[in-house]
CSV table of C-alpha atoms in Angstrom, one decimal:
chain,number,residue,atom,x,y,z
A,1,MET,CA,11.1,27.5,-1.8
A,2,ALA,CA,14.4,28.4,-0.8
A,3,ARG,CA,17.4,26.6,-2.1
A,4,SER,CA,20.1,25.6,0.2
A,5,ARG,CA,24.0,27.2,-0.4
A,6,GLU,CA,25.1,24.0,-1.7
A,7,VAL,CA,22.6,24.2,-4.3
A,8,GLU,CA,23.1,27.8,-5.3
A,9,ARG,CA,26.8,27.5,-5.5
A,10,LEU,CA,26.3,24.8,-8.3
A,11,MET,CA,26.2,25.8,-11.9
A,12,SER,CA,23.5,27.0,-13.3
A,13,ARG,CA,22.5,25.2,-16.7
A,14,THR,CA,22.8,28.0,-18.9
A,15,LEU,CA,27.0,28.0,-17.6
A,16,LEU,CA,26.7,24.7,-17.9
A,17,GLY,CA,25.8,24.2,-21.7
A,18,LYS,CA,28.6,27.2,-22.4
A,19,ALA,CA,31.5,25.2,-20.7
A,20,LEU,CA,30.7,22.5,-22.3
A,21,LYS,CA,30.5,23.7,-25.3
A,22,LEU,CA,33.8,25.4,-24.7
A,23,ALA,CA,35.1,21.7,-23.5
A,24,CYS,CA,33.7,20.1,-26.8
A,25,ALA,CA,35.7,22.8,-28.7
A,26,ARG,CA,39.2,22.1,-26.2
A,27,SER,CA,38.8,18.0,-26.8
A,28,GLU,CA,38.2,18.7,-30.7
A,29,ARG,CA,41.4,20.9,-31.4
A,30,ILE,CA,43.8,19.5,-29.2
A,31,GLY,CA,42.4,15.4,-29.3
A,32,THR,CA,42.1,15.5,-25.7
A,33,PRO,CA,39.4,13.0,-24.4
A,34,LEU,CA,36.2,14.5,-22.6
A,35,SER,CA,33.3,12.6,-20.6
A,36,VAL,CA,30.3,13.5,-19.9
A,37,MET,CA,28.1,12.3,-17.0
A,38,LEU,CA,24.3,12.6,-16.3
A,39,PHE,CA,22.8,11.4,-12.9
A,40,SER,CA,19.5,11.7,-11.4
A,41,ILE,CA,18.5,11.0,-8.5
A,42,ASP,CA,15.8,8.3,-8.4
A,43,ARG,CA,11.8,8.6,-7.3
A,44,PHE,CA,12.8,12.7,-6.6
A,45,ARG,CA,9.1,13.4,-8.1
A,46,LEU,CA,7.7,10.8,-5.3
A,47,ILE,CA,10.0,11.8,-2.1
A,48,ASN,CA,9.0,15.2,-2.7
A,49,HIS,CA,5.5,14.1,-3.1
A,50,ARG,CA,5.5,12.3,0.2
A,51,PHE,CA,7.8,14.4,2.5
A,52,GLY,CA,7.6,17.4,1.0
A,53,TYR,CA,9.6,20.2,-0.8
A,54,ALA,CA,11.7,21.1,2.5
A,55,PHE,CA,13.1,17.7,3.0
A,56,GLY,CA,13.5,17.4,-0.9
A,57,ASN,CA,16.0,20.6,-1.0
A,58,ARG,CA,17.4,18.6,2.2
A,59,VAL,CA,17.9,15.3,-0.4
A,60,LEU,CA,19.6,17.9,-2.7
A,61,ARG,CA,21.5,19.1,-0.4
A,62,ARG,CA,23.3,16.1,0.8
A,63,VAL,CA,23.3,14.9,-2.9
A,64,CYS,CA,25.3,17.7,-4.1
A,65,ARG,CA,28.0,17.6,-1.2
A,66,ALA,CA,28.2,14.0,-1.6
A,67,ALA,CA,29.2,14.6,-5.3
A,68,ALA,CA,31.3,17.1,-4.5
A,69,SER,CA,33.1,15.4,-2.6
A,70,ALA,CA,33.2,12.2,-4.8
A,71,LEU,CA,34.2,13.8,-7.9
A,72,GLY,CA,36.5,16.7,-6.6
A,73,ARG,CA,37.3,19.8,-8.0
A,74,ALA,CA,38.5,19.4,-11.6
A,75,VAL,CA,35.0,17.7,-12.5
A,76,VAL,CA,32.6,20.9,-13.4
A,77,VAL,CA,29.6,20.1,-12.1
A,78,GLY,CA,26.0,21.7,-11.9
A,79,ARG,CA,22.1,20.8,-11.9
A,80,TRP,CA,20.6,20.4,-15.5
A,81,GLY,CA,17.0,20.0,-14.5
A,82,ASN,CA,14.8,19.5,-11.4
A,83,ASP,CA,16.3,16.3,-10.4
A,84,GLU,CA,19.4,16.0,-13.2
A,85,PHE,CA,22.7,16.5,-12.9
A,86,LEU,CA,25.6,17.4,-15.6
A,87,CYS,CA,29.0,16.6,-15.0
A,88,ILE,CA,32.1,17.5,-17.5
A,89,LEU,CA,34.8,15.6,-17.0
A,90,SER,CA,37.7,17.0,-19.2
A,91,ASP,CA,40.6,15.3,-19.6
A,92,CYS,CA,39.2,12.2,-19.0
A,93,GLY,CA,38.7,8.8,-21.0
A,94,PRO,CA,36.1,6.1,-20.6
A,95,ARG,CA,38.1,4.1,-18.1
A,96,GLN,CA,38.2,7.4,-15.6
A,97,ALA,CA,35.0,7.9,-16.3
A,98,ARG,CA,33.4,4.8,-15.3
A,99,ALA,CA,35.6,4.9,-11.9
A,100,GLN,CA,34.4,8.5,-11.2
A,101,ALA,CA,30.8,7.0,-11.7
A,102,ARG,CA,31.2,4.3,-9.6
A,103,ALA,CA,32.3,6.3,-6.9
A,104,LEU,CA,29.7,9.1,-7.8
A,105,ASN,CA,27.1,5.8,-7.4
A,106,GLU,CA,28.9,4.6,-4.1
A,107,ALA,CA,28.7,8.1,-2.0
A,108,ILE,CA,25.4,8.9,-3.1
A,109,SER,CA,23.7,5.3,-2.7
A,110,GLY,CA,25.5,5.6,0.9
A,111,LEU,CA,23.2,8.4,2.2
A,112,LEU,CA,20.2,7.6,4.4
A,113,ILE,CA,18.3,10.9,5.7
A,114,ALA,CA,15.6,10.7,8.4
A,115,ALA,CA,12.0,11.9,7.2
A,116,GLU,CA,9.5,11.9,9.7
A,117,ASP,CA,9.4,8.1,10.7
A,118,HIS,CA,11.3,6.8,7.7
A,119,VAL,CA,14.5,6.7,6.8
A,120,VAL,CA,15.3,7.7,3.3
A,121,ASN,CA,18.0,5.4,1.3
A,122,VAL,CA,18.5,7.9,-1.8
A,123,THR,CA,19.9,6.7,-5.5
A,124,VAL,CA,21.2,7.9,-8.5
A,125,SER,CA,20.9,6.5,-12.0
A,126,ILE,CA,23.7,7.7,-14.2
A,127,GLY,CA,24.1,7.8,-18.0
A,128,LEU,CA,28.0,8.3,-19.3
A,129,ALA,CA,28.8,9.4,-23.1
A,130,TRP,CA,32.3,10.8,-24.2
A,131,ALA,CA,34.1,12.1,-27.4
A,132,PRO,CA,34.4,11.4,-29.9
A,133,ASN,CA,33.1,8.0,-29.6
A,134,ASP,CA,29.6,9.4,-28.6
A,135,GLY,CA,29.4,12.9,-30.5
A,136,THR,CA,31.6,15.6,-30.9
A,137,THR,CA,29.1,18.3,-30.2
A,138,PRO,CA,27.3,19.2,-26.9
A,139,GLN,CA,24.2,18.3,-28.4
A,140,GLU,CA,25.1,15.0,-29.1
A,141,ILE,CA,26.7,13.8,-26.7
A,142,LEU,CA,24.0,15.2,-23.9
A,143,ASN,CA,21.7,13.4,-26.7
A,144,ALA,CA,24.2,10.1,-25.8
A,145,ALA,CA,24.2,10.9,-22.2
A,146,ASP,CA,20.7,11.2,-21.6
A,147,GLU,CA,19.7,8.1,-23.7
A,148,ALA,CA,22.1,6.3,-21.6
A,149,LEU,CA,20.6,7.7,-18.0
A,150,TYR,CA,16.6,7.0,-19.8
A,151,GLU,CA,18.0,3.3,-20.2
A,152,ALA,CA,19.4,3.4,-16.5
A,153,LYS,CA,15.9,3.9,-15.0
A,154,ARG,CA,14.3,1.8,-17.7
A,155,ARG,CA,16.4,-1.4,-15.7
A,156,GLY,CA,15.6,-0.5,-12.3
A,157,ARG,CA,17.7,2.6,-11.3
A,158,GLU,CA,20.8,2.4,-9.4
A,159,ARG,CA,22.5,2.0,-12.3
A,160,ILE,CA,25.3,2.9,-14.6
A,161,VAL,CA,24.5,3.2,-17.9
A,162,ALA,CA,27.1,3.8,-20.9
A,163,ALA,CA,25.9,5.3,-24.2
A,164,GLU,CA,28.7,3.0,-26.1
A,165,ASN,CA,27.1,0.0,-24.8
A,166,LEU,CA,23.5,1.0,-25.0
A,167,GLU,CA,24.1,1.3,-28.7
A,168,ARG,CA,26.1,-2.3,-28.9
A,169,ARG,CA,23.5,-3.7,-26.9
A,170,ILE,CA,20.5,-2.0,-29.3
A,171,PHE,CA,23.0,-3.4,-32.3
A,172,ARG,CA,23.3,-6.6,-31.0
A,173,MET,CA,19.5,-6.8,-30.1
A,174,GLY,CA,18.7,-6.1,-33.6
A,175,ALA,CA,20.6,-8.9,-34.9
A,176,ILE,CA,19.0,-11.2,-33.0
A,177,LEU,CA,15.4,-10.1,-33.6
A,178,GLU,CA,16.0,-10.1,-37.5
A,179,MET,CA,17.5,-13.8,-37.5
A,180,ALA,CA,14.9,-14.5,-35.2
A,181,LEU,CA,12.2,-13.1,-37.6
A,182,ARG,CA,13.4,-15.0,-40.8
A,183,GLU,CA,13.5,-18.6,-38.5
A,184,ASP,CA,10.1,-17.7,-37.5
A,185,ARG,CA,11.1,-17.4,-33.7
A,186,VAL,CA,8.6,-14.7,-32.9
A,187,VAL,CA,5.8,-16.0,-31.1
A,188,PRO,CA,3.2,-14.9,-28.8
A,189,ALA,CA,3.0,-16.0,-24.9
A,190,TYR,CA,-0.5,-15.7,-23.7
A,191,GLN,CA,-1.1,-14.0,-20.6
A,192,PRO,CA,-4.9,-14.8,-18.7
A,193,ILE,CA,-7.2,-12.0,-17.9
A,194,VAL,CA,-10.0,-12.8,-15.2
A,195,ASP,CA,-13.4,-11.6,-14.7
A,196,LEU,CA,-12.7,-9.8,-11.3
A,197,ARG,CA,-16.7,-10.2,-10.3
A,198,THR,CA,-16.7,-14.0,-10.4
A,199,GLY,CA,-13.1,-15.1,-10.5
A,200,THR,CA,-13.4,-17.1,-14.0
A,201,LEU,CA,-11.2,-17.0,-16.7
A,202,VAL,CA,-12.3,-14.6,-19.7
A,203,ALA,CA,-10.0,-13.6,-21.9
A,204,GLU,CA,-6.2,-13.8,-23.1
A,205,GLU,CA,-3.5,-11.5,-24.3
A,206,ALA,CA,-0.9,-12.4,-27.3
A,207,LEU,CA,2.5,-10.7,-26.0
A,208,ALA,CA,5.7,-11.4,-28.2
A,209,ARG,CA,8.3,-13.1,-27.4
A,210,ILE,CA,11.4,-14.2,-29.0
A,211,VAL,CA,12.9,-18.3,-28.8
A,212,THR,CA,16.9,-17.8,-29.2
A,213,THR,CA,18.3,-20.0,-30.6
A,214,ASP,CA,19.6,-21.8,-27.0
A,215,GLY,CA,16.0,-21.4,-25.7
A,216,ARG,CA,15.7,-19.1,-23.7
A,217,VAL,CA,12.7,-16.3,-23.9
A,218,LEU,CA,13.1,-12.8,-24.3
A,219,SER,CA,10.5,-10.5,-23.0
A,220,ALA,CA,9.1,-7.7,-25.5
A,221,GLU,CA,10.6,-5.2,-23.2
A,222,GLU,CA,14.5,-6.5,-23.9
A,223,PHE,CA,13.7,-6.0,-27.6
A,224,MET,CA,11.0,-3.8,-28.7
A,225,GLU,CA,13.7,-0.6,-28.4
A,226,ALA,CA,15.7,-2.3,-30.9
A,227,ALA,CA,12.9,-3.0,-33.1
A,228,GLY,CA,11.7,0.8,-33.2
A,229,GLN,CA,15.5,1.2,-34.4
A,230,PHE,CA,15.4,-1.1,-37.1
A,231,ARG,CA,11.6,-0.2,-37.9
A,232,LEU,CA,11.0,-4.0,-37.4
A,233,THR,CA,7.9,-3.6,-34.9
A,234,TYR,CA,5.7,-4.3,-37.9
A,235,LYS,CA,6.7,-7.3,-38.8
A,236,ILE,CA,6.6,-8.3,-34.8
A,237,ASP,CA,2.7,-7.5,-35.0
A,238,TRP,CA,2.3,-9.0,-38.1
A,239,MET,CA,3.2,-12.2,-36.5
A,240,ILE,CA,1.9,-12.0,-33.6
A,241,LEU,CA,-1.6,-11.0,-35.0
A,242,LEU,CA,-1.6,-14.4,-37.4
A,243,ALA,CA,0.0,-16.6,-35.0
A,244,ALA,CA,-3.2,-15.3,-32.4
A,245,LEU,CA,-5.8,-15.7,-35.2
A,246,THR,CA,-4.2,-19.8,-36.0
A,247,ARG,CA,-4.6,-20.6,-32.8
A,248,ARG,CA,-8.6,-19.0,-32.6
A,249,GLN,CA,-8.8,-21.5,-35.9
A,250,THR,CA,-7.4,-24.4,-34.4
A,251,ARG,CA,-8.2,-24.6,-30.7
A,252,ASP,CA,-11.9,-24.4,-29.8
A,253,GLU,CA,-11.9,-22.2,-26.4
A,254,ASP,CA,-14.4,-19.6,-25.6
A,255,LEU,CA,-12.4,-16.5,-24.6
A,256,VAL,CA,-11.7,-12.8,-25.6
A,257,HIS,CA,-8.6,-13.1,-27.2
A,258,PHE,CA,-6.8,-9.2,-27.0
A,259,VAL,CA,-3.4,-8.6,-29.6
A,260,ASN,CA,-1.5,-5.4,-29.9
A,261,ILE,CA,-1.2,-3.3,-32.8
A,262,SER,CA,1.1,-0.7,-33.8
A,263,GLY,CA,1.5,2.3,-35.9
A,264,ASP,CA,4.3,1.2,-37.8
A,265,LEU,CA,2.0,-1.8,-38.7
A,266,LEU,CA,-0.9,0.7,-39.5
A,267,ARG,CA,1.4,2.4,-42.2
A,268,HIS,CA,1.1,-0.9,-44.1
A,269,PRO,CA,-2.6,-1.3,-45.4
A,270,ARG,CA,-1.8,-4.3,-47.9
A,271,LEU,CA,-0.3,-6.0,-44.3
A,272,LEU,CA,-3.6,-5.1,-42.9
A,273,MET,CA,-6.1,-6.4,-45.3
A,274,GLU,CA,-4.0,-9.3,-45.2
A,275,LEU,CA,-4.6,-9.5,-41.1
A,276,LEU,CA,-8.7,-9.4,-42.3
A,277,ALA,CA,-8.6,-11.8,-44.5
A,278,SER,CA,-7.1,-14.4,-41.6
A,279,ALA,CA,-9.9,-12.8,-39.2
A,280,LYS,CA,-12.7,-13.4,-41.4
A,281,MET,CA,-11.0,-17.2,-41.8
A,282,SER,CA,-10.9,-17.7,-38.1
A,283,PHE,CA,-13.9,-16.4,-37.7
A,284,PRO,CA,-16.1,-17.6,-40.5
A,285,ARG,CA,-19.9,-17.0,-39.1
A,286,LYS,CA,-21.2,-13.5,-40.1
A,287,GLY,CA,-19.4,-11.4,-37.8
A,288,ALA,CA,-16.9,-11.9,-35.0
A,289,THR,CA,-19.8,-10.7,-32.5
A,290,GLU,CA,-21.5,-14.0,-32.8
A,291,VAL,CA,-18.6,-15.5,-31.4
A,292,LYS,CA,-15.9,-14.9,-28.8
A,293,PRO,CA,-14.2,-11.4,-30.0
A,294,LEU,CA,-10.4,-10.8,-31.4
A,295,VAL,CA,-9.7,-7.3,-29.4
A,296,ILE,CA,-7.3,-5.2,-31.3
A,297,GLU,CA,-5.4,-3.1,-28.5
A,298,VAL,CA,-4.4,0.2,-29.7
A,299,THR,CA,-2.1,2.3,-27.4
A,300,GLU,CA,-3.1,6.5,-26.5
A,301,ARG,CA,0.7,6.9,-28.6
A,302,GLU,CA,-0.7,5.6,-31.3
A,303,LEU,CA,-3.9,8.2,-31.9
A,304,LEU,CA,-2.4,11.0,-30.9
A,305,GLU,CA,0.1,10.5,-33.5
A,306,ASN,CA,-2.7,10.2,-36.9
A,307,MET,CA,-5.7,9.7,-35.3
A,308,ASP,CA,-7.7,9.9,-38.6
A,309,LEU,CA,-5.2,7.2,-39.6
A,310,THR,CA,-5.7,4.9,-37.1
A,311,ARG,CA,-10.0,5.5,-37.8
A,312,GLU,CA,-9.1,5.1,-41.6
A,313,ARG,CA,-7.1,1.6,-41.2
A,314,LEU,CA,-9.0,0.4,-38.6
A,315,ALA,CA,-12.4,0.8,-39.6
A,316,PRO,CA,-12.8,-2.2,-41.9
A,317,PHE,CA,-12.3,-4.7,-38.5
A,318,VAL,CA,-14.5,-2.5,-36.7
A,319,ASP,CA,-17.0,-3.2,-39.6
A,320,PHE,CA,-16.1,-7.4,-39.6
A,321,GLY,CA,-16.9,-7.0,-36.0
A,322,VAL,CA,-13.4,-7.2,-34.7
A,323,GLN,CA,-13.7,-5.2,-31.1
A,324,LEU,CA,-11.2,-2.3,-30.1
A,325,ALA,CA,-9.5,-2.1,-26.9
A,326,LEU,CA,-7.8,1.3,-25.4
A,327,ASP,CA,-4.5,0.2,-24.0
A,328,ASP,CA,-2.8,2.5,-21.5
A,329,PHE,CA,-5.5,4.9,-20.9
A,330,GLY,CA,-4.6,7.5,-18.7
A,331,SER,CA,-0.7,7.8,-19.7
A,332,GLY,CA,-0.7,11.5,-20.0
A,333,TYR,CA,-2.6,12.1,-23.5
A,334,SER,CA,-6.6,13.4,-24.3
A,335,SER,CA,-8.3,9.9,-23.0
A,336,PHE,CA,-11.5,11.0,-23.1
A,337,GLN,CA,-12.0,12.8,-26.5
A,338,TYR,CA,-10.7,9.0,-27.5
A,339,LEU,CA,-13.4,7.7,-26.3
A,340,ALA,CA,-16.3,9.7,-28.2
A,341,ASP,CA,-14.1,9.1,-31.1
A,342,LEU,CA,-13.9,5.6,-31.5
A,343,PRO,CA,-16.0,2.4,-30.8
A,344,VAL,CA,-13.8,1.5,-27.9
A,345,SER,CA,-15.4,-1.6,-26.6
A,346,TYR,CA,-12.5,-2.2,-23.6
A,347,LEU,CA,-10.4,0.3,-21.8
A,348,LYS,CA,-7.3,-1.0,-20.3
A,349,ILE,CA,-6.1,1.5,-17.3
A,350,ASP,CA,-2.7,2.1,-17.4
A,351,GLY,CA,-0.6,0.4,-15.2
A,352,ARG,CA,1.1,3.1,-13.1
A,353,LEU,CA,-2.0,4.1,-12.2
A,354,ILE,CA,-2.8,0.4,-10.7
A,355,SER,CA,0.6,0.2,-9.3
A,356,ARG,CA,-0.5,3.5,-6.6
A,357,ILE,CA,-3.9,2.4,-6.4
A,358,GLN,CA,-3.2,2.4,-2.6
A,359,GLU,CA,-3.1,6.3,-2.6
A,360,PRO,CA,-6.3,8.3,-2.3
A,361,ARG,CA,-5.9,10.1,-4.9
A,362,VAL,CA,-5.1,7.6,-7.5
A,363,LEU,CA,-8.1,5.7,-6.4
A,364,SER,CA,-10.4,8.6,-7.0
A,365,ILE,CA,-9.0,9.0,-10.4
A,366,VAL,CA,-9.2,5.2,-11.2
A,367,ARG,CA,-12.8,5.5,-9.5
A,368,GLY,CA,-13.6,8.1,-12.1
A,369,ILE,CA,-12.3,6.7,-15.8
A,370,HIS,CA,-14.0,3.2,-13.8
A,371,ALA,CA,-17.8,5.3,-13.7
A,372,VAL,CA,-17.7,7.2,-17.4
A,373,ALA,CA,-16.7,4.2,-19.2
A,374,ALA,CA,-19.4,1.9,-17.4
A,375,ASP,CA,-21.8,4.8,-18.3
A,376,LEU,CA,-20.6,4.2,-21.9
A,377,GLY,CA,-21.1,0.3,-21.8
A,378,ILE,CA,-17.1,0.0,-21.9
A,379,THR,CA,-15.7,-2.6,-20.0
A,380,THR,CA,-13.0,-1.7,-17.9
A,381,LEU,CA,-9.7,-3.6,-17.6
A,382,ALA,CA,-6.3,-3.5,-15.1
A,383,GLU,CA,-2.9,-4.3,-16.0
A,384,TYR,CA,-0.4,-5.1,-14.0
A,385,VAL,CA,-2.1,-6.3,-11.0
A,386,GLU,CA,0.5,-8.1,-9.0
A,387,THR,CA,-1.3,-7.9,-5.2
A,388,PRO,CA,-4.3,-8.8,-3.1
A,389,GLU,CA,-4.8,-5.4,-2.0
A,390,GLN,CA,-4.9,-4.2,-5.0
A,391,VAL,CA,-7.2,-6.4,-6.2
A,392,GLU,CA,-9.2,-5.9,-3.0
A,393,ARG,CA,-9.3,-2.0,-4.3
A,394,LEU,CA,-10.3,-2.9,-8.0
A,395,ARG,CA,-13.3,-5.0,-7.2
A,396,GLY,CA,-14.3,-1.9,-4.4
A,397,VAL,CA,-14.2,0.2,-7.5
A,398,GLY,CA,-16.2,-1.8,-9.7
A,399,ILE,CA,-12.9,-2.7,-12.2
A,400,HIS,CA,-14.8,-5.5,-14.6
A,401,TRP,CA,-11.7,-7.1,-15.6
A,402,ALA,CA,-7.9,-7.8,-14.5
A,403,GLN,CA,-4.7,-9.3,-15.2
A,404,GLY,CA,-0.8,-9.1,-14.3
A,405,HIS,CA,1.4,-11.7,-12.6
A,406,TYR,CA,-1.0,-12.1,-9.5
A,407,PHE,CA,-3.7,-14.0,-11.6
A,408,GLY,CA,-0.6,-15.8,-14.0
A,409,VAL,CA,2.5,-14.7,-16.0
A,410,ALA,CA,2.7,-15.3,-19.9
A,411,LEU,CA,2.7,-18.8,-21.1
A,412,LEU,CA,4.2,-19.9,-24.6
A,413,ASP,CA,0.9,-21.6,-26.3
A,414,GLN,CA,-0.6,-22.7,-23.5
A,415,SER,CA,-4.6,-24.2,-23.4
A,416,VAL,CA,-6.6,-22.8,-21.3
A,417,ALA,CA,-6.1,-25.6,-18.6
A,418,ASP,CA,-2.4,-24.9,-18.2
A,419,HIS,CA,-3.3,-21.0,-17.9
A,420,ARG,CA,-5.7,-22.5,-14.8
A,421,ARG,CA,-2.8,-24.4,-13.4
A,422,ALA,CA,-0.6,-21.6,-13.6
A,423,MET,CA,-2.7,-18.9,-11.9
A,424,SER,CA,-0.6,-17.4,-8.7
A,425,VAL,CA,-1.4,-19.9,-5.8
A,426,ASN,CA,-3.2,-16.8,-3.6
A,427,TRP,CA,-6.0,-17.0,-6.7
A,428,ALA,CA,-6.0,-20.4,-7.4
A,429,ASN,CA,-6.5,-21.2,-3.6
A,430,GLY,CA,-9.7,-19.0,-3.3
A,431,TYR,CA,-10.5,-15.7,-3.7
A,432,TYR,CA,-9.4,-14.5,-0.2
A,433,GLY,CA,-10.2,-17.5,0.8
A,434,ARG,CA,-13.8,-17.2,-0.3
A,435,LYS,CA,-14.3,-20.2,-1.8
A,436,ASP,CA,-18.0,-19.2,-3.6
A,437,LEU,CA,-14.7,-16.8,-6.0
A,438,ALA,CA,-12.5,-20.0,-6.1
A,439,LEU,CA,-11.4,-20.5,-9.4
A,440,PRO,CA,-12.9,-23.1,-11.4
A,441,GLN,CA,-10.8,-26.5,-11.9
A,442,PRO,CA,-10.1,-27.3,-15.3
């Protein structure tokens, strides 16, 4: 693909690396401020896929022009990756860097580029870092800027995030999490899972939440990064699993109970054995197979890190009758091999695939996943279902179960009746208007 003159004139990654090395050395030698800005074109891969690489090149060209105009000649700018650009701002402290980032964001966010019968509004996510606060070597500063850029994308894109703010946020959230663990304010919220064939509520998933001292509820997305940094993930798993087991003991509800388990908890065998003892108290018969089961969810990432350890630590649970679910299936690893190596009962299809199920290629992938699972006697479950159109396609494929905001959000310690009342109006009023498949009332 031919590249435009604007793109060609940008400094290469190799030259950028050398320029950053010189800038860091100068900043350390004479004590002048240095800022680094890493920005990425939002959804650039999707733009290329939807409108073609020629249009993608037009987007690059317009972004280059806008960046040059907004930042001026004093800023060194180069293409760092496919959709990423690195800006080196010598003699520029935090306040000036933020001003430059805002100017860049405003210049690019105003771009409207015609494509076929669409008009594409280009946006960028920006990560900021500076020396010496975020590091003194090129690699340290780049790592800080990259983490800030990742956080900007995680928050919804078209954001400016500074590395120093990110660090403060993580430390602040870590303190909140530690206090919540000490005060038993890390609690499960239960999200309903629905049988797509009958419209009935068949299961629930326990999801971690923090209840703050002022009564707010924080989702896992807000504190799990801090949990990883502070090595507290296993404690969260432990509390949520115990709470789910206690719920099973105290409530006579004929539901399957899904709980997540991390690689962090798998590295604590003593806690796992205590959990198994609690499971045996919660399911007092000969095995969990005689009642609605407890299902432990593991992700492909955890299996990839140590398959043998995962299998060894979960074996006593499986022997007792606890079932396994493979979460985020299709997220990019050796998915199908795990189906051969583990006694998986449920397959939770990655939500990123479900969000794109209207695309023919993705629909074919989901259909293939379901076909393999069904042939193995595995129940398929779609995550992050949000629209009736997605439900219709999933039913057409034959997916067994589903969960997501379309059916109901996760609620704190609610009963089955509460779940049914909380189901979305679209579902509760009838399955696409089909009263024969309407959700049973409590």
